[in-house]
Coordinates of C-alpha atoms in Angstrom, one line a residue:
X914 CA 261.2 -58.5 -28.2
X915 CA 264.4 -58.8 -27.3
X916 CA 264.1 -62.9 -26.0
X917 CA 262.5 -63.4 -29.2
X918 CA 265.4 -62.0 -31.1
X919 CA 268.2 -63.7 -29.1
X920 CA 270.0 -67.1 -29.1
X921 CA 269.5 -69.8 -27.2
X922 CA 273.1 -70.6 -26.8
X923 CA 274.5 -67.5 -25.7
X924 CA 271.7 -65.6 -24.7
X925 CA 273.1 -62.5 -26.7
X926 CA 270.9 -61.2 -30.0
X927 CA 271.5 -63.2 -33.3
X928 CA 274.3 -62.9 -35.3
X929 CA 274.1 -64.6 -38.8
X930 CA 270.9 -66.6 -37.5
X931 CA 270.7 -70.0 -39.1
X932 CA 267.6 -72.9 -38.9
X933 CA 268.0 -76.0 -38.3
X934 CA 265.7 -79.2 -38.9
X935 CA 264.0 -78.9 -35.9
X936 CA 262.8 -75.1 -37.1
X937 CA 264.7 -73.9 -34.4
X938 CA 267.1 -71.5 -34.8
X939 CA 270.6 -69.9 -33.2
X940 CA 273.9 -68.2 -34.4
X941 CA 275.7 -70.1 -36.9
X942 CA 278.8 -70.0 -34.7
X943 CA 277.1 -70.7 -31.4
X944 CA 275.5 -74.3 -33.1
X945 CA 278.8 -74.6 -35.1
X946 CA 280.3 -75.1 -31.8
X947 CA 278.0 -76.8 -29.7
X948 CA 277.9 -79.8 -32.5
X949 CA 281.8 -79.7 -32.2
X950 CA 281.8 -80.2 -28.5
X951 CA 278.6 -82.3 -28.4
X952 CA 278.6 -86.5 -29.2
X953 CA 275.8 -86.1 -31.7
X954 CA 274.5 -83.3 -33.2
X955 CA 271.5 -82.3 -31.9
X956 CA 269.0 -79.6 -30.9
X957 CA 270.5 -77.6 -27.8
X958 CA 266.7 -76.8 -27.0
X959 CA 264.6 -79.8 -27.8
X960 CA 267.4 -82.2 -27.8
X961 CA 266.2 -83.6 -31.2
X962 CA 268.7 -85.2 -32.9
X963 CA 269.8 -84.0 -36.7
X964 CA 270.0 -86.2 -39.6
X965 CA 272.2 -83.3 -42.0
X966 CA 274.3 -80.5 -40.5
X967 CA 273.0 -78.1 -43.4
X968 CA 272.9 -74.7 -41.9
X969 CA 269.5 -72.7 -43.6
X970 CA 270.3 -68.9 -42.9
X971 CA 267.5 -66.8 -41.9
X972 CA 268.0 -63.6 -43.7
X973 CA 264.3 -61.8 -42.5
X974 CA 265.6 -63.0 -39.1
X975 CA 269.0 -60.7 -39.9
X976 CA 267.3 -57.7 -40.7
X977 CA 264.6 -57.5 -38.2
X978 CA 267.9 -57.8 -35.5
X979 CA 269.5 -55.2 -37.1
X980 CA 266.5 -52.7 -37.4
X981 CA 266.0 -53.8 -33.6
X982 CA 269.9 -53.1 -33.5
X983 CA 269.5 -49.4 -35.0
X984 CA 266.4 -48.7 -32.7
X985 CA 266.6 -46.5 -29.3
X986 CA 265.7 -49.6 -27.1
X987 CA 267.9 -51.8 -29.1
X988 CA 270.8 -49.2 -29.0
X989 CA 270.1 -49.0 -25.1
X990 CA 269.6 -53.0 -25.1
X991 CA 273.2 -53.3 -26.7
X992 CA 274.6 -50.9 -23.6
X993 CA 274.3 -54.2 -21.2
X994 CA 274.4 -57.7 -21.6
X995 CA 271.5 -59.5 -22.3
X996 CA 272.3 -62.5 -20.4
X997 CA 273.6 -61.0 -17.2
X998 CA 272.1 -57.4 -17.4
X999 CA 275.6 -56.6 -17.0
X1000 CA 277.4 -53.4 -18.4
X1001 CA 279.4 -54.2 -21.5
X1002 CA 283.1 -53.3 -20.1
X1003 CA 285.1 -56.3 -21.8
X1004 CA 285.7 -56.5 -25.9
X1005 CA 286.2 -60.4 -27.1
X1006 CA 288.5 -60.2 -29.9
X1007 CA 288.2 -63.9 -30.7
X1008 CA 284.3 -63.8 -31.1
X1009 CA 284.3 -60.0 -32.0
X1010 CA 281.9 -58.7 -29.9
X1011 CA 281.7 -56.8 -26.5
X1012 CA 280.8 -58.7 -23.4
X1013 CA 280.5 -58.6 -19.5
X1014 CA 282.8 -59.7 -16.8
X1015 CA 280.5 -62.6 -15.9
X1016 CA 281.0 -63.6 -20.0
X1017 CA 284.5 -63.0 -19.7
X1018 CA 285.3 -65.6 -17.2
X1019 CA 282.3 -68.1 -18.5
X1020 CA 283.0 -71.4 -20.6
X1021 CA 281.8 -70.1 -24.0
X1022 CA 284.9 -67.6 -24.0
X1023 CA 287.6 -69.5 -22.1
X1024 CA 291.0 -68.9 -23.6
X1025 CA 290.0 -66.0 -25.8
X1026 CA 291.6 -62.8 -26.2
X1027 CA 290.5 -60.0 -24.6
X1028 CA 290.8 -56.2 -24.4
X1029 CA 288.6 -53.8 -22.2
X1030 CA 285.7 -52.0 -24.3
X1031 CA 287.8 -48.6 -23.7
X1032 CA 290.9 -50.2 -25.5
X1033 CA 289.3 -52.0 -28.0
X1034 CA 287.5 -49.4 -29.6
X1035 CA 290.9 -46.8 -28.9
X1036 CA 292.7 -49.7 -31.4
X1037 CA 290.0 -50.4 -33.6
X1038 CA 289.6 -46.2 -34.5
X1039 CA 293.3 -46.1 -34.6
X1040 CA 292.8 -49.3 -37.5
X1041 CA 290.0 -47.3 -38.8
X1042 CA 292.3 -43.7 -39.3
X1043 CA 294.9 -45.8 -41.2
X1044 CA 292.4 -47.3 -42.9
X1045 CA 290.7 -43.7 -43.5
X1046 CA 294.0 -41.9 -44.5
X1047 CA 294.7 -44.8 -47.3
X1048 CA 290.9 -44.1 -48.6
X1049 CA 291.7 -39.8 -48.7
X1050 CA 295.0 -40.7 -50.3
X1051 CA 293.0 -42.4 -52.8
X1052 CA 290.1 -40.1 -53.0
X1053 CA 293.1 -37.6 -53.5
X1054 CA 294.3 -39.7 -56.5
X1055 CA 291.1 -40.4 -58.1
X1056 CA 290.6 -36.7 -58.2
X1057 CA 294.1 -35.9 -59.9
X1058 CA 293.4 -38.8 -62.2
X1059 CA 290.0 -37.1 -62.6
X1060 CA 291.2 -33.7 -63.6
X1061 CA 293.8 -35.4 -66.0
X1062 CA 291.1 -37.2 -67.5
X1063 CA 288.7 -33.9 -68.0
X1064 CA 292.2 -32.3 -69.5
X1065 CA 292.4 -35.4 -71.6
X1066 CA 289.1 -35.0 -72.9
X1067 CA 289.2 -31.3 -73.9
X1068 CA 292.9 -32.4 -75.3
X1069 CA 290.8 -34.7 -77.3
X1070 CA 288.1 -32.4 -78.4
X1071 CA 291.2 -30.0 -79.7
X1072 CA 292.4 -32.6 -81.6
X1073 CA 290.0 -33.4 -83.0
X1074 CA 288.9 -29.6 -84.4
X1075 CA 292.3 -29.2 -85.3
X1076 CA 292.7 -32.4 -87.1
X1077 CA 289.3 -31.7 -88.7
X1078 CA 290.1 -28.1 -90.3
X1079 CA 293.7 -29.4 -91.3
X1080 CA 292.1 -32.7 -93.3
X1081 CA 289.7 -30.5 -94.6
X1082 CA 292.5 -27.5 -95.7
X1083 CA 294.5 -31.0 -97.1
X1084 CA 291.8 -32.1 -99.3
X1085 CA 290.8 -28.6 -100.4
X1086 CA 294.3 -27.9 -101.5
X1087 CA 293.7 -31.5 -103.8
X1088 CA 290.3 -30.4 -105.0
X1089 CA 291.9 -27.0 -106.1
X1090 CA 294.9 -28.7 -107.8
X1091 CA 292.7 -31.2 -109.4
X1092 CA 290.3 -28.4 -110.4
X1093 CA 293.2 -26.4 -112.2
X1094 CA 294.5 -29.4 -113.9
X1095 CA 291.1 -30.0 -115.0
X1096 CA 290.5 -26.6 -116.3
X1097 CA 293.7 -26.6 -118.2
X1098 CA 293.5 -29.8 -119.8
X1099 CA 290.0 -28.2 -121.0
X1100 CA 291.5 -25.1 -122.0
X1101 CA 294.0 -27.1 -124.2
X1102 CA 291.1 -29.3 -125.6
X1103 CA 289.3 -26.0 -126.4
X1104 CA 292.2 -24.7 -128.1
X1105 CA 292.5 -27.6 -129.8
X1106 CA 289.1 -27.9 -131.1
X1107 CA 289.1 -24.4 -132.1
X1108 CA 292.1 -24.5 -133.9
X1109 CA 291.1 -28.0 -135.8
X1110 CA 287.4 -26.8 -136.4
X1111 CA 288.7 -22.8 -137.9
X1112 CA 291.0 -25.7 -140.2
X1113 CA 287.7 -27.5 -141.2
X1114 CA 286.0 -24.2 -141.9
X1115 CA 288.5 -23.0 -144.5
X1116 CA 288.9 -26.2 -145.9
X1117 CA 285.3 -26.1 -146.4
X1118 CA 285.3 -22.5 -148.1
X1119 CA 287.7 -23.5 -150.0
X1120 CA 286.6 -27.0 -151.6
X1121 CA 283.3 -24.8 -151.8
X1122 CA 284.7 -22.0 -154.4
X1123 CA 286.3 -25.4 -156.3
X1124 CA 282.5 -26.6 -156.5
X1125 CA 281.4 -23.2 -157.5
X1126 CA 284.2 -23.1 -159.8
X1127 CA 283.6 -26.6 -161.4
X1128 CA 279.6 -25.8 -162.0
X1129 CA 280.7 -23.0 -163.9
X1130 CA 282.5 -25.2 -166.3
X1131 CA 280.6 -27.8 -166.3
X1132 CA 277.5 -25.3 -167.5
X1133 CA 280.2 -23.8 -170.4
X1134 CA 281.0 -26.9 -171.5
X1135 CA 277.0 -28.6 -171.6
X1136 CA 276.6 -25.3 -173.3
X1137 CA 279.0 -25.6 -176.0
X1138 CA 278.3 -29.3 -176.0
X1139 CA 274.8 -28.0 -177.5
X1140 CA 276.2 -25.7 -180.1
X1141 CA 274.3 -26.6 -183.9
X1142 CA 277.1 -25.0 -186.0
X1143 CA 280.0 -27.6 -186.2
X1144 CA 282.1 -25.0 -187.8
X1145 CA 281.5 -22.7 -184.7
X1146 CA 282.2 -25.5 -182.4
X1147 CA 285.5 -26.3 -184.1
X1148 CA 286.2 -22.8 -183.9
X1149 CA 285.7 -22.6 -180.1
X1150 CA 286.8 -25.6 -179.1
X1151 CA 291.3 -25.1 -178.7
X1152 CA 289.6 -22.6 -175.9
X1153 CA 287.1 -25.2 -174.5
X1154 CA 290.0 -27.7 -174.2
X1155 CA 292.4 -25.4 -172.6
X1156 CA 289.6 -24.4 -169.9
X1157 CA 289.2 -28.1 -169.3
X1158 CA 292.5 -28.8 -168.6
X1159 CA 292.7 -26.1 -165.9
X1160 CA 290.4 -28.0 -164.1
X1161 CA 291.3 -27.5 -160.1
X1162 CA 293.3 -30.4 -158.9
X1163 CA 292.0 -33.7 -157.0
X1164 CA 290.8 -32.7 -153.1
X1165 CA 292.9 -34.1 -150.7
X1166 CA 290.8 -36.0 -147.8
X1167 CA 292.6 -34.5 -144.8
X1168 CA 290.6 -34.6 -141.4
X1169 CA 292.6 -32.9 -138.3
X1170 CA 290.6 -34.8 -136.1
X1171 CA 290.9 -34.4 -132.2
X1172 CA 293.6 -36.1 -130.8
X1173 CA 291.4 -38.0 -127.9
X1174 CA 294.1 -40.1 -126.6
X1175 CA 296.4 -37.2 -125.7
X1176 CA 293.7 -35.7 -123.5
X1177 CA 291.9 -39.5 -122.1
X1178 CA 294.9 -42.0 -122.4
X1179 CA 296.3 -42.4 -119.1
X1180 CA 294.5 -39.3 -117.7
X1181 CA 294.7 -40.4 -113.4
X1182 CA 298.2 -41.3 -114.2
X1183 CA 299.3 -38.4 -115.7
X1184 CA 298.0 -35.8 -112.9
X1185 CA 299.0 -38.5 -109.9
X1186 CA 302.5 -37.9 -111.5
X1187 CA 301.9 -34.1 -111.2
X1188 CA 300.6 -34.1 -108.2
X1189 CA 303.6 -35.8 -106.6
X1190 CA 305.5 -32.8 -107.1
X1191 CA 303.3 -30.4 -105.4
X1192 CA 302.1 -32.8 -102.2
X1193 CA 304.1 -33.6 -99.0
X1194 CA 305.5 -37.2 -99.5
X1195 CA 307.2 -37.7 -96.6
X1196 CA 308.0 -41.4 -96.0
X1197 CA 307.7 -40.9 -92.4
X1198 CA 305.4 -38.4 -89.7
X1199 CA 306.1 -37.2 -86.4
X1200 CA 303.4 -39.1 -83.6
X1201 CA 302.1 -36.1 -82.0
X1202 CA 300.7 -38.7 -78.8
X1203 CA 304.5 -39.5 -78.1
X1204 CA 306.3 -35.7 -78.5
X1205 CA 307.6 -34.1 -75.1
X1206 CA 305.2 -31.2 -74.2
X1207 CA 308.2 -28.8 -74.9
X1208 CA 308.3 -29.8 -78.6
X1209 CA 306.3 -28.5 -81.6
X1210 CA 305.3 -30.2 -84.4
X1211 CA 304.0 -28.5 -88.0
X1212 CA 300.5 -29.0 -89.0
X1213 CA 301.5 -31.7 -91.4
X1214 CA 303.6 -33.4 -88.8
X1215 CA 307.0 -33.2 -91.0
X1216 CA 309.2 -30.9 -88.9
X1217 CA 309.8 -30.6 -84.9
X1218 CA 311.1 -27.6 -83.1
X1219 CA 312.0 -27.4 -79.4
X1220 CA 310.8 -24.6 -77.7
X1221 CA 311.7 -24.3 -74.5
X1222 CA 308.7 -23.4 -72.9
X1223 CA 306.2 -27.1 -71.7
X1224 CA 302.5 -27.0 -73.2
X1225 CA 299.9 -28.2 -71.3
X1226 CA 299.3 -31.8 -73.0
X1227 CA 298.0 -35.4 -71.4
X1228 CA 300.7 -37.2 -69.9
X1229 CA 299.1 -40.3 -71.3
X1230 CA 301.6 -43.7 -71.5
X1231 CA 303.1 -43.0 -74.7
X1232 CA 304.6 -39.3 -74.3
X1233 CA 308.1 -38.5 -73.2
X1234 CA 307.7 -36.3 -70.3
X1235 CA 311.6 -35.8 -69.5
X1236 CA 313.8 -36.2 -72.8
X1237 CA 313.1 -34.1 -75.6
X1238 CA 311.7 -37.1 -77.8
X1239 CA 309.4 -38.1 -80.3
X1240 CA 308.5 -41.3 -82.4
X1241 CA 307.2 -41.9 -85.6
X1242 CA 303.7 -42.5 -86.1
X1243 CA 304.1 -45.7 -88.1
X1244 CA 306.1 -48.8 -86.6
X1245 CA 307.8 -51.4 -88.8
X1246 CA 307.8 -55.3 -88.0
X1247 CA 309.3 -56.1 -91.4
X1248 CA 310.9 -54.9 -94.5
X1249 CA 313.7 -52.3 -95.7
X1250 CA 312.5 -48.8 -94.8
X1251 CA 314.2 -45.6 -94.8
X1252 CA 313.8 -41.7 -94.4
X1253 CA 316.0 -38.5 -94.9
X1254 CA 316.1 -36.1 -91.8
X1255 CA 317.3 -32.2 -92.5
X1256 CA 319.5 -31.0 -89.5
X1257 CA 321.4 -28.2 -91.2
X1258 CA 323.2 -26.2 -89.0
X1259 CA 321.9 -27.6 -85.3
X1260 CA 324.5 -28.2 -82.6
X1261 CA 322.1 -31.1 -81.2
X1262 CA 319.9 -34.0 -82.6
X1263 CA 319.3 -37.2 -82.5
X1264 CA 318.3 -40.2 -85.1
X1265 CA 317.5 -43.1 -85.7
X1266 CA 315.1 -46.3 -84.5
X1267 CA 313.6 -47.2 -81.0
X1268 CA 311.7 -50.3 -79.9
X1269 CA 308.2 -49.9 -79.2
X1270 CA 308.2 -51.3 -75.3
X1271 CA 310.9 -48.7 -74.4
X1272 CA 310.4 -46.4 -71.2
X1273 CA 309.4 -43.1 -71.7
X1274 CA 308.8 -41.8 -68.3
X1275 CA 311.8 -39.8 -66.0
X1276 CA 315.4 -40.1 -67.0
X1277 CA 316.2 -42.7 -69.0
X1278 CA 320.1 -43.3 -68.0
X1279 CA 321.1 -45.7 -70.8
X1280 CA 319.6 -45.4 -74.6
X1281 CA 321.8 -48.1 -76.3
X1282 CA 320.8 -50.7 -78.4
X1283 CA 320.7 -53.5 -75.2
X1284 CA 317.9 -50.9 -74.3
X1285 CA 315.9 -50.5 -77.6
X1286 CA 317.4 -47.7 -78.7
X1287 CA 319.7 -47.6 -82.3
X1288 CA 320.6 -43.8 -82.3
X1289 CA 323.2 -41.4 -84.3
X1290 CA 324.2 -37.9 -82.1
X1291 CA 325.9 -35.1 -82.7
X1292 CA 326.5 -33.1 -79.3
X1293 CA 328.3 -29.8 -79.0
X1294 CA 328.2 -29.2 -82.4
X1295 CA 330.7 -31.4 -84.0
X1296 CA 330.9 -34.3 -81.7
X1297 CA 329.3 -37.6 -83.9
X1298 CA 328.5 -41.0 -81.8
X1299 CA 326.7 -44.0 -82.9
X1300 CA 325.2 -44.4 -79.1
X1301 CA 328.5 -44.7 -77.2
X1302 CA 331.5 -45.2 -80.2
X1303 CA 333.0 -42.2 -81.5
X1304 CA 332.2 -40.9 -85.0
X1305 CA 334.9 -39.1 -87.3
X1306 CA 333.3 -37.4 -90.0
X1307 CA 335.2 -35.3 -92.7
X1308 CA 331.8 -33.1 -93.5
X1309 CA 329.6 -31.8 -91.2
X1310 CA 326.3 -33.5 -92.9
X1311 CA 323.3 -31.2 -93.0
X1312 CA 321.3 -34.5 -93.9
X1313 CA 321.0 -37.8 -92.4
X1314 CA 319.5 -40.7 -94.0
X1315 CA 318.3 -43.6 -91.7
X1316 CA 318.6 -47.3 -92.9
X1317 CA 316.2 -50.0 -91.4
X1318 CA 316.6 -53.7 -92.8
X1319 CA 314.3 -55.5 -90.5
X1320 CA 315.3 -58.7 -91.3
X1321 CA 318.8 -58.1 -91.8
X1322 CA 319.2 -56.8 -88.6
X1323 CA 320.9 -53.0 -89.7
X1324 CA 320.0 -49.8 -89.0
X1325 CA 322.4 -47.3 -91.2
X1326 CA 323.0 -44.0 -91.4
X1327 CA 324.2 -42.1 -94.9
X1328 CA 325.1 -38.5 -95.5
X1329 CA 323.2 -38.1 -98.7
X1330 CA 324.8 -35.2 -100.1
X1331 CA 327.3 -37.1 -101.0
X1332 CA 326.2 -40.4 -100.3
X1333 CA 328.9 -41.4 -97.5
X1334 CA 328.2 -44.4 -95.3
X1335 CA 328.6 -43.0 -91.6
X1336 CA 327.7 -46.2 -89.4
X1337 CA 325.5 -49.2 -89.4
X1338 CA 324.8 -51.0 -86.2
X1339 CA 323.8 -54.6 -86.6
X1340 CA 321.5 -57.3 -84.2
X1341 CA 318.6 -59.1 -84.4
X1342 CA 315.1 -57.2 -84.0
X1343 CA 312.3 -59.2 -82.2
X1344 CA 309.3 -56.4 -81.7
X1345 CA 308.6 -53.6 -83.6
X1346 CA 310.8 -50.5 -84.5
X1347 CA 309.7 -46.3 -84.9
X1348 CA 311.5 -44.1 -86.2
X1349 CA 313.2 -41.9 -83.1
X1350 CA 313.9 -38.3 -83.2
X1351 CA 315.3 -35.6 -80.4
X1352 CA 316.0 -31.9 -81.8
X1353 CA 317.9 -31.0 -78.7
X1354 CA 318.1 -28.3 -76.2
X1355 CA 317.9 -25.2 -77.5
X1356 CA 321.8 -24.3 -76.6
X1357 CA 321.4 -20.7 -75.7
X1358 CA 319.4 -19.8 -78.8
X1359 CA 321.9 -21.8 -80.7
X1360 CA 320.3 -25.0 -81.5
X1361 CA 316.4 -23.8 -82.2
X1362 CA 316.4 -24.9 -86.0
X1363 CA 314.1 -27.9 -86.3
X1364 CA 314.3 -31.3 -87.1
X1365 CA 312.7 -31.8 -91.0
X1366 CA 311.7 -35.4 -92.5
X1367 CA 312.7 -34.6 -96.3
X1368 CA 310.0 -35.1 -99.0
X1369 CA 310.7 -37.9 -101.0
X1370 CA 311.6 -37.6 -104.7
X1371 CA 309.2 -40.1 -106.3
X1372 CA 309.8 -41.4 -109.6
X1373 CA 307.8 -44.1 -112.0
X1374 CA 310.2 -47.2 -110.2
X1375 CA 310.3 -47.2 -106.8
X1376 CA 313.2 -45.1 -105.1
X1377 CA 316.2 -47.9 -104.4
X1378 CA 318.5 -45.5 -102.5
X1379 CA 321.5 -46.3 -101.5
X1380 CA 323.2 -49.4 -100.5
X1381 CA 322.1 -50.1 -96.8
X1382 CA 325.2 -52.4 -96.1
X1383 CA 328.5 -51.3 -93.9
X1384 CA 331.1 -50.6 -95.3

């Protein structure tokens, strides 16, 4: 079995077996060489020369030499050299394969690199346990990503029942409004038809006694109209003429119809400009995805409070995990865009506008505007900087309103209480822009009010503001 299963070139059992035109076959390397060393290339065996050096491998061939490989006899087979019946005590690292001494010092492995068996296989493990503590530290890896991902997922889950009952609360709160604007527009057309149809009802009553009335004198008058006796006629008659004059007056045609247009005309307008004043319309939201696990955002994502204590949240790519950040959930490429932020009485904030691409992993050292970031900060309670220059404001501002003129390159700050220009930085933005927000640390208890985006006062014509250029 074995003899049938080994090469005829170097007497050892196939590796990679290949067949040749002939139908005889060997190792691809052992006739890969032989043709190199020979003048033509021909069969070692028969000596028939080859008209094509294509190289057929013999894959039933392969796996009947590696079952024979795996077997006892082939694993005691593989102890010795099949050539030589020779222990295997030398490894040839050239060819990759252990041989014996007789091997070792025959033509087919002249010049190559050896090692004894012993050594070899010490180096190879050694290889191997490198090799093995790179896999373990991956293996380690994959199971932390693994876990993150199983966090991720029940993060996700969360979400998306919170998300769920809070659209659901939204809409409800809308249905309710709607139904109570609906029920007293109804209530006034009720009122209204009652009042007009009581009006109909007496006017009715009333032009019916005038009938009643006029029958009556209509009947005297036929009557008298009959009377025989001329002389009793004449008699009557300065009576008959006065009654006739008394007639009731004309009726007047008056119909106090419903007014339909006050109650149709306009109708969706009329309770969208109602509801404004009751719904959030905020021109901007807090991104949830991006907000450092040690902030908290409100259910409708309009105010942001620091903490001080980290939830448990996915650090996916977008989420600061070392600066008490968060972005805005809607990015602007284009356009003039601005947004009022409350910071009443806080000793630390940030505002302003960040680049999409910047980092938000570790400790960002610089947050200028050479790094994407176009920010307004107040530190120790009455220290104002537009990034690294020096503010001197008059007022403490318990507003700031943010400017963003995409194309014009500026990105202003007001106080709009009294609607002072503070600073406006100016460049050239090439990607796109979200609003940027950091409440602060919490200062000793002293800085834990939150950052609030202000509702927007909506109004028929859209809200101008104020005039976004420096001053």
């Amino acid at each position: 079995m074995e003899d049938e299963l080994s090469c005829a070139v170097c007497h050892d059992l196939y590796k990679d077996p290949v067949l040749i035109d002939c139908d005889h076959s060997f190792c691809r390397s052992c006739i890969t060489q032989y043709w190199e060393k020979a003048v033509t290339a021909s069969c070692p065996i028969c000596r028939k020369e080859t008209s094509s050096r294509d190289l057929r491998p013999i894959r039933t061939l392969s796996n009947i030499v590696e079952l024979f490989v795996k077997s006892d006899k082939g694993d005691k087979t593989q102890q010795e050299c099949s050539r030589h019946q020779e222990k295997l005590k030398v490894f040839c690292k050239t060819d990759n394969q252990p041989i014996c001494v007789i091997c070792q010092i025959s033509k087919n492995h002249q010049n190559h690199e050896m090692l004894p068996v012993e050594e070899a296989a010490g180096e190879f493990k050694e290889e191997l346990r490198t090799e093995l503590d790179l896999i373990q530290e991956k293996q380690v890896k994959c199971d932390d990503i693994k876990s993150d991902f199983e966090e991720a997922l029940t993060h996700i889950q969360d979400q998306s029942v919170k998300t769920e009952k809070q659209i659901k609360t939204e809409f409800e709160k809308l249905h309710q409004f709607l139904c109570e604007e609906e029920r007293i527009v109804l209530e006034d057309l009720k009122l209204e038809k009652e009042k007009k149809s009581q009006e109909m009802k007496e006017r009715i009553e009333k032009i019916t006694e005038e009938i009643s009335s006029l029958s009556i004198t209509v009947q005297s008058i036929e009557q008298e109209l009959s009377e025989q006796d001329n002389i009793k006629f004449l008699t009557k008659f300065p009576d008959i003429q006065k009654r006739v004059k008394q007639t009731l007056p004309e009726p007047q045609k008056v119909y106090p119809l419903i007014n339909v247009g006050k109650y149709i005309c306009s109708l969706q307008y009329r309770v969208w400009k109602k509801m404004l004043t009751v719904i959030n319309t905020a021109p901007v939201t807090f991104d949830p995805n991006t907000a450092h696990p040690s902030l908290l955002l409100s259910e409708d994502l309009s105010t942001v409070r620091n903490t001080g204590e980290r939830q448990q949240l996915p650090d996916n790519p977008e989420r600061f995990d070392y600066h008490l950040c968060v972005l805005g959930s809607e990015g602007f490429t284009s356009g003039k865009h601005s947004w009022e932020v409350e910071v009443g009485n806080k000793t630390e904030w940030d505002v302003g506008v960040a680049k999409e691409s910047i980092s938000r992993k570790g400790n960002i050292t610089r947050m200028t505007p050479d790094d994407g970031f176009w920010r307004m900060i107040l530190r120790e309670g009455n220290k104002y900087w537009g990034c690294e220059k020096r503010l001197d404001l008059s007022v403490n501002p318990r507003k700031i309103r943010v400017c963003l003129d995409y194309e014009g390159g500026k990105v202003s700050f007001y106080n709009p209480d009294n609607k002072s220009h503070i600073y406006t930085f100016t460049g050239t933005f090439t990607e796109k822009l979200y609003p940027y927000f950091c409440p602060g640390i919490t200062d000793g208890g002293k800085n834990t009010e939150p950052l609030k985006i202000c509702p927007r006062t909506v109004t028929i014509q859209e809200d101008e503001g104020f005039n976004p250029s420096s001053k």
